[in-house]
Coordinates of C-alpha atoms in Angstrom, one line a residue:
M1 CA -2.8 -13.4 -19.5
P2 CA -6.2 -13.3 -16.9
Y3 CA -6.0 -9.2 -16.7
A4 CA -9.6 -9.0 -15.9
R5 CA -9.4 -11.5 -13.2
L6 CA -6.2 -10.4 -11.6
S7 CA -7.7 -6.4 -12.1
S8 CA -11.0 -7.2 -9.9
Y9 CA -8.8 -8.3 -7.3
Y10 CA -7.4 -5.1 -6.6
F11 CA -10.1 -3.0 -7.6
F12 CA -12.0 -4.6 -4.3
Y13 CA -8.9 -5.3 -1.8
F14 CA -7.6 -1.1 -2.4
G15 CA -11.3 -0.4 -2.7
A16 CA -11.7 -1.9 0.9
L17 CA -8.9 0.2 2.0
G18 CA -11.2 3.4 0.5
A19 CA -13.5 2.4 2.8
L20 CA -11.3 1.5 6.2
V21 CA -9.0 4.4 5.9
P22 CA -11.7 7.4 5.7
Y23 CA -14.2 5.9 6.8
W24 CA -13.9 3.6 9.9
G25 CA -12.8 6.3 12.6
P26 CA -15.9 8.3 12.1
Y27 CA -18.0 5.0 12.4
L28 CA -16.3 4.1 15.1
L29 CA -17.1 7.4 17.0
E30 CA -20.6 7.2 16.3
R31 CA -20.9 3.5 18.3
G32 CA -19.5 5.4 21.2
F33 CA -15.5 4.5 21.3
A34 CA -13.4 7.1 22.8
P35 CA -10.5 9.5 20.4
A36 CA -7.8 7.6 22.2
A37 CA -9.4 3.9 22.0
I38 CA -9.7 4.6 18.2
G39 CA -6.5 5.4 17.2
V40 CA -5.4 2.3 19.3
L41 CA -8.1 0.3 17.2
M42 CA -6.9 1.7 13.8
A43 CA -3.3 1.0 14.6
I44 CA -4.2 -2.5 14.5
L45 CA -4.9 -2.2 11.0
M46 CA -1.4 -1.0 10.1
G47 CA 0.5 -3.1 13.3
T48 CA -1.3 -6.7 11.9
K49 CA 0.9 -5.3 8.7
I50 CA 4.3 -6.2 10.3
V51 CA 3.4 -9.8 10.8
A52 CA 0.4 -11.4 8.5
P53 CA 2.2 -10.7 5.3
N54 CA 5.3 -12.8 6.5
V55 CA 3.1 -15.1 8.4
W56 CA 1.5 -16.4 5.0
G57 CA 4.4 -16.2 2.8
V58 CA 6.5 -18.6 4.3
L59 CA 3.2 -21.2 4.7
A60 CA 2.7 -20.2 0.9
D61 CA 6.9 -20.5 -0.6
R62 CA 6.9 -24.1 1.5
A63 CA 3.4 -25.4 -0.1
G64 CA 4.9 -24.4 -3.2
A65 CA 1.1 -22.8 -3.7
R66 CA 0.1 -19.4 -3.7
M67 CA -3.8 -19.0 -4.9
P68 CA -5.3 -21.8 -2.5
S69 CA -3.3 -19.8 0.1
V70 CA -5.0 -16.2 -0.7
R71 CA -8.3 -18.0 -1.2
L72 CA -8.5 -18.9 2.7
G73 CA -7.0 -15.4 3.6
A74 CA -9.5 -13.7 1.9
F75 CA -12.3 -16.0 2.9
L76 CA -11.6 -16.0 6.8
A77 CA -11.5 -11.9 6.3
L78 CA -14.7 -12.0 5.0
V79 CA -15.9 -14.3 8.1
C80 CA -14.2 -12.5 11.0
A81 CA -15.8 -8.8 9.9
V82 CA -19.3 -10.3 10.4
P83 CA -19.1 -10.0 14.4
V84 CA -17.9 -6.1 13.9
F85 CA -22.0 -5.6 14.2
W86 CA -22.2 -7.2 17.9
A87 CA -18.7 -5.8 19.2
G88 CA -19.4 -3.2 21.6
G89 CA -16.4 -3.1 23.5
F90 CA -13.2 -2.2 23.0
W91 CA -12.1 -6.0 23.8
S92 CA -14.3 -7.4 21.2
M93 CA -13.5 -4.7 18.5
A94 CA -9.8 -5.2 18.9
L95 CA -10.3 -8.7 18.5
V96 CA -12.1 -8.4 15.7
M97 CA -10.4 -5.8 13.6
A98 CA -7.2 -7.7 14.8
A99 CA -8.7 -11.0 12.7
F100 CA -10.2 -9.6 10.1
S101 CA -6.9 -7.1 9.2
F102 CA -4.5 -10.4 9.7
F103 CA -6.2 -12.0 6.9
W104 CA -7.3 -9.3 4.7
N105 CA -3.8 -8.3 5.0
A106 CA -2.2 -11.2 5.1
P107 CA -2.3 -12.4 0.9
L108 CA -1.8 -9.5 -0.8
P109 CA 1.9 -10.2 -1.4
L110 CA 1.1 -13.9 -2.5
M111 CA -0.9 -12.1 -5.4
E112 CA 1.5 -9.5 -6.2
A113 CA 3.7 -12.8 -7.1
V114 CA 0.8 -14.8 -8.7
T115 CA 0.1 -11.4 -11.0
F116 CA 3.9 -11.1 -11.9
N117 CA 4.2 -14.8 -12.6
H118 CA 1.0 -13.9 -15.5
L119 CA 3.3 -11.0 -16.7
G120 CA 5.9 -13.1 -16.9
E121 CA 8.3 -11.3 -19.3
R122 CA 5.5 -8.7 -19.3
V123 CA 7.0 -7.0 -16.0
N124 CA 6.7 -3.6 -17.1
R125 CA 3.1 -3.6 -17.6
Y126 CA 2.4 -4.9 -13.5
A127 CA 1.1 -0.8 -13.1
N128 CA -2.1 -1.4 -15.9
V129 CA -3.4 -4.3 -13.3
R130 CA -2.4 -2.7 -10.2
V131 CA -4.0 0.9 -11.7
W132 CA -7.4 -0.4 -10.2
G133 CA -6.7 -0.9 -6.8
S134 CA -6.6 3.0 -7.1
I135 CA -9.8 3.0 -9.1
G136 CA -11.1 0.7 -6.8
F137 CA -10.0 3.4 -3.7
I138 CA -11.5 6.5 -5.6
V139 CA -14.3 5.0 -6.3
V140 CA -15.5 3.7 -3.1
V141 CA -14.1 7.2 -1.7
L142 CA -16.4 8.9 -3.5
L143 CA -19.2 6.5 -3.5
L144 CA -19.6 5.4 0.6
G145 CA -18.7 9.4 1.1
W146 CA -22.2 9.9 -0.6
L147 CA -24.0 7.3 1.0
Q148 CA -23.0 8.0 4.4
E149 CA -24.5 11.4 4.7
R150 CA -27.8 10.1 3.9
A151 CA -27.5 6.5 6.0
G152 CA -25.4 7.4 8.6
S153 CA -22.2 5.8 9.3
G154 CA -24.2 2.7 9.8
V155 CA -23.0 1.9 5.9
V156 CA -19.0 1.6 6.6
P157 CA -19.3 -1.8 7.9
A158 CA -21.5 -3.2 5.1
A159 CA -19.9 -1.9 2.6
V160 CA -16.6 -3.4 4.1
L161 CA -18.2 -6.2 4.1
A162 CA -19.7 -6.2 0.6
L163 CA -16.1 -5.3 -0.9
F164 CA -14.4 -8.5 1.0
G165 CA -17.0 -10.6 -0.5
G166 CA -16.6 -9.1 -3.9
V167 CA -12.3 -10.0 -3.2
W168 CA -12.5 -13.1 -2.4
L169 CA -14.4 -13.7 -5.4
A170 CA -12.0 -12.1 -7.4
C171 CA -9.6 -15.2 -6.0
L172 CA -11.8 -17.7 -6.8
L173 CA -11.5 -17.0 -10.7
I174 CA -7.6 -16.4 -10.5
P175 CA -5.6 -19.4 -12.0
D176 CA -2.7 -19.8 -10.1
R177 CA 1.0 -19.9 -11.5
G178 CA 4.2 -21.4 -10.7
Q179 CA 7.4 -19.7 -10.1
A180 CA 8.8 -18.3 -13.3
R181 CA 12.2 -19.3 -12.9
A182 CA 13.0 -22.8 -11.2
D183 CA 16.7 -22.2 -12.3
H184 CA 16.5 -20.4 -8.8
T185 CA 14.4 -23.0 -6.2
H186 CA 17.8 -23.1 -4.7
L187 CA 18.1 -19.8 -3.0
R188 CA 17.3 -19.0 0.3
L189 CA 16.1 -15.7 2.1
R190 CA 18.7 -15.5 4.5
R191 CA 21.0 -15.7 1.8
L192 CA 19.6 -12.8 -0.1
L193 CA 19.6 -10.9 2.8
A194 CA 22.8 -10.8 2.9
R195 CA 23.4 -9.0 -0.3
P196 CA 24.0 -5.0 0.6
E197 CA 21.8 -3.4 -2.3
I198 CA 18.9 -5.1 -1.3
L199 CA 19.3 -3.9 2.1
A200 CA 19.7 -0.7 1.1
F201 CA 16.3 -1.0 -1.0
L202 CA 14.4 -2.5 2.3
A203 CA 15.5 0.5 4.0
A204 CA 15.1 3.3 1.3
C205 CA 11.2 1.8 1.0
L206 CA 11.5 2.1 5.0
L207 CA 12.3 5.6 5.1
M208 CA 10.1 6.6 1.7
Q209 CA 7.0 5.3 3.8
A210 CA 7.9 6.5 7.0
S211 CA 8.0 9.7 5.4
H212 CA 4.1 9.4 4.2
G213 CA 3.6 9.2 8.6
A214 CA 2.7 13.3 8.4
Y215 CA 0.8 13.0 5.6
Y216 CA -1.1 10.6 6.5
A217 CA -2.0 11.1 9.9
F218 CA -2.0 14.6 10.3
Y219 CA -2.7 16.3 6.2
S220 CA -6.6 17.1 6.2
I221 CA -6.1 18.2 9.8
H222 CA -3.2 20.5 8.8
L223 CA -5.3 22.0 5.8
E224 CA -8.2 22.6 8.7
N225 CA -6.7 24.6 10.2
H226 CA -5.7 26.8 7.0
G227 CA -9.4 27.5 6.4
Y228 CA -9.8 24.5 4.1
G229 CA -13.7 23.7 4.2
D230 CA -14.1 20.1 3.4
T231 CA -14.8 20.0 0.4
A232 CA -11.5 20.9 -0.5
V233 CA -9.8 19.0 1.6
G234 CA -11.8 16.2 -0.3
A235 CA -10.7 16.9 -3.6
L236 CA -7.3 17.2 -2.7
W237 CA -7.1 13.6 -1.2
A238 CA -8.8 12.9 -4.8
L239 CA -6.7 14.9 -7.1
G240 CA -2.9 12.9 -5.1
V241 CA -5.1 9.5 -5.9
G242 CA -6.3 10.2 -9.6
V243 CA -2.5 11.5 -10.7
E244 CA -1.3 8.0 -9.4
V245 CA -3.5 6.4 -12.0
L246 CA -2.1 8.2 -14.7
V247 CA 0.9 7.0 -13.2
F248 CA 0.2 3.1 -13.1
I249 CA -1.1 3.6 -16.9
N250 CA 2.0 5.1 -18.2
M251 CA 4.7 3.3 -15.9
H252 CA 5.3 0.2 -18.2
R253 CA 6.7 3.4 -20.8
L254 CA 8.8 4.7 -18.3
L255 CA 10.1 1.8 -16.5
A256 CA 11.4 1.2 -20.2
R257 CA 12.7 4.2 -20.6
F258 CA 14.7 5.3 -17.6
G259 CA 14.7 1.7 -15.5
A260 CA 13.6 0.7 -12.0
R261 CA 16.0 2.5 -9.6
R262 CA 16.4 5.8 -11.8
V263 CA 12.1 6.3 -11.0
L264 CA 13.0 5.2 -7.5
L265 CA 15.5 7.6 -7.2
A266 CA 13.2 10.3 -9.1
S267 CA 10.4 9.8 -6.5
L268 CA 12.6 9.4 -3.4
A269 CA 14.0 13.4 -4.3
L270 CA 10.5 14.7 -5.5
A271 CA 9.2 13.3 -1.7
V272 CA 11.6 15.7 0.1
L273 CA 10.8 18.9 -2.2
R274 CA 6.0 17.3 -1.1
W275 CA 6.8 17.6 2.6
L276 CA 8.5 20.9 2.7
L277 CA 5.6 22.4 -0.3
I278 CA 3.2 21.2 2.0
G279 CA 4.6 22.2 5.6
A280 CA 5.3 25.5 4.5
Y281 CA 3.3 26.8 1.8
V282 CA -0.2 25.3 2.9
D283 CA -2.3 28.9 2.5
L284 CA -1.0 28.6 -1.2
V285 CA -3.8 26.6 -3.0
A286 CA -2.1 26.3 -6.1
V287 CA 1.4 24.8 -4.5
Q288 CA -0.9 22.6 -2.7
L289 CA -2.3 21.3 -5.7
L290 CA 1.1 20.9 -6.8
A291 CA 2.6 19.2 -4.0
Q292 CA -0.7 16.7 -4.4
S293 CA 0.0 16.2 -7.6
L294 CA 3.6 14.5 -6.6
H295 CA 1.7 11.8 -5.0
A296 CA 1.8 10.5 -8.6
A297 CA 5.6 10.1 -7.7
T298 CA 5.9 9.7 -3.6
F299 CA 3.5 6.4 -4.1
G300 CA 2.4 6.2 -7.6
S301 CA 6.1 5.3 -9.2
F302 CA 8.0 4.5 -6.0
H303 CA 5.4 1.5 -5.3
A304 CA 5.4 0.1 -8.9
S305 CA 8.7 0.7 -9.2
A306 CA 9.6 -1.2 -5.9
I307 CA 7.3 -3.9 -6.9
H308 CA 9.5 -4.5 -10.0
L309 CA 12.9 -4.4 -7.9
T310 CA 11.0 -6.8 -5.7
H311 CA 10.3 -9.3 -8.2
H312 CA 13.8 -8.9 -9.1
Y313 CA 15.3 -9.4 -6.1
F314 CA 13.6 -12.2 -4.8
P315 CA 13.0 -15.1 -7.7
G316 CA 11.8 -18.6 -7.8
R317 CA 10.6 -19.9 -4.3
T318 CA 11.5 -16.5 -2.0
Q319 CA 8.8 -14.3 -4.6
A320 CA 6.0 -14.5 -1.8
R321 CA 8.6 -13.8 0.9
G322 CA 10.5 -11.1 -0.8
Q323 CA 7.0 -9.3 -1.2
A324 CA 5.8 -9.7 2.2
L325 CA 9.2 -8.8 3.1
Y326 CA 8.4 -5.7 1.1
N327 CA 4.8 -5.1 2.5
S328 CA 5.8 -5.5 6.0
V329 CA 8.8 -3.4 6.3
S330 CA 7.5 -0.5 4.3
F331 CA 4.4 -0.2 4.7
G332 CA 3.9 -2.2 8.1
V333 CA 7.0 -0.6 10.0
G334 CA 8.1 2.6 8.1
G335 CA 4.2 3.5 8.2
A336 CA 3.9 2.7 11.9
T337 CA 7.8 4.5 12.7
G338 CA 6.2 7.6 10.3
S339 CA 3.3 7.8 12.3
L340 CA 5.1 7.9 15.6
I341 CA 7.5 10.7 14.7
A342 CA 4.8 12.8 13.3
G343 CA 3.0 12.4 16.7
S344 CA 5.4 13.4 18.7
L345 CA 6.5 15.8 17.3
W346 CA 2.6 17.4 15.9
S347 CA 1.9 19.7 19.2
G348 CA 4.9 20.1 20.7
A349 CA 7.1 21.3 17.5
G350 CA 4.5 22.4 14.8
A351 CA 3.3 21.8 11.5
M352 CA 6.8 22.9 9.5
V353 CA 9.3 21.1 12.2
T354 CA 6.9 17.8 11.3
F355 CA 6.6 18.2 7.9
A356 CA 10.0 19.2 7.7
A357 CA 11.0 16.0 9.8
A358 CA 9.3 13.9 6.9
S359 CA 11.3 15.2 4.1
G360 CA 14.5 14.6 6.1
L361 CA 13.5 11.0 6.2
A362 CA 12.8 10.9 2.2
G363 CA 16.2 12.4 2.4
L364 CA 17.9 9.8 4.2
G365 CA 15.8 6.7 1.7
F366 CA 17.2 8.6 -1.3
I367 CA 20.8 8.2 0.0
A368 CA 20.3 4.8 0.5
A369 CA 18.7 4.2 -2.9
L370 CA 21.7 5.0 -4.0
W371 CA 23.6 1.6 -3.2
V372 CA 20.7 0.2 -4.9
D373 CA 22.5 -2.4 -7.8
R374 CA 23.8 0.1 -10.4
E375 CA 24.6 -2.6 -12.7
R376 CA 21.4 -4.0 -13.6
R377 CA 18.7 -2.0 -15.5
Y378 CA 15.8 -3.4 -14.5

């Protein structure tokens, strides 16, 4: 198995996420964009996740080969990001961001399918490959933060371009791998989506990511409003991703012992607790350390088990579209929905109500996950 080559893709892909999520907003602000415009521009990055993976998944599944589509998407993301240096107005920047984020978001589900096909019977080892994405995120966040303090936010687009280039080069080195099960090629996506357990699974994924809306949009603001400094806020974010790495390293043991369904349920239950702790006990540092440690469950173990179930639920020629559907439903629709709910509650109802609503969304996700197939031990 080309472990190092697969891992390098995740390292550069999520490294680019580490450049875009924390630092792209300040870069736009320094370029002279108003806060309202920045909010819309940042929403574009999430919005393309709803459409792009499904379009690319259909094209790749029909072609029967995935890596050519992955390489094309990575190359077009790199090319489309170059004009960002000359995009001075809102509409020109929106067009550039829509273009590069479309091609950047599109190939990821295809890579998930390729990775699982390379793993073969060792699907529990997926997290050992994916962990390098988390490591890439941490490395880029820390390094780019250090560079930005010394050189200004102008280094951000250059870093994004370099990381997009790394993604493309990694794609060139990864061999394609066809469908793992030829006997499933007769299946149709529409028939799979008629199964109640798959609909319940997708609903649970949507609700889990929706519950993260308050966290991604307002956690830093919540901490700052209660006296936490920039260093403390950054340390708490780093703690969350750090424990996520530890979970990914040991995920194959958890899946082998408990199965993906039980891990999924436990992750949702811990999400209910996590959002309540953040909302109600923000002034207690020890509680916030505990809450951030739970990122190991609400993202780490949940995502690994969800990807595992997606691989089993969507076999053969439906793999790429199944992974695309998981990404667009959870991170696209779920993420956007959660952000909208949190944004509507924050100013009027306050932090406690906002995070309580997030906890409620995770609770609904737990109920939905109870309907995930109980007969199989994935």
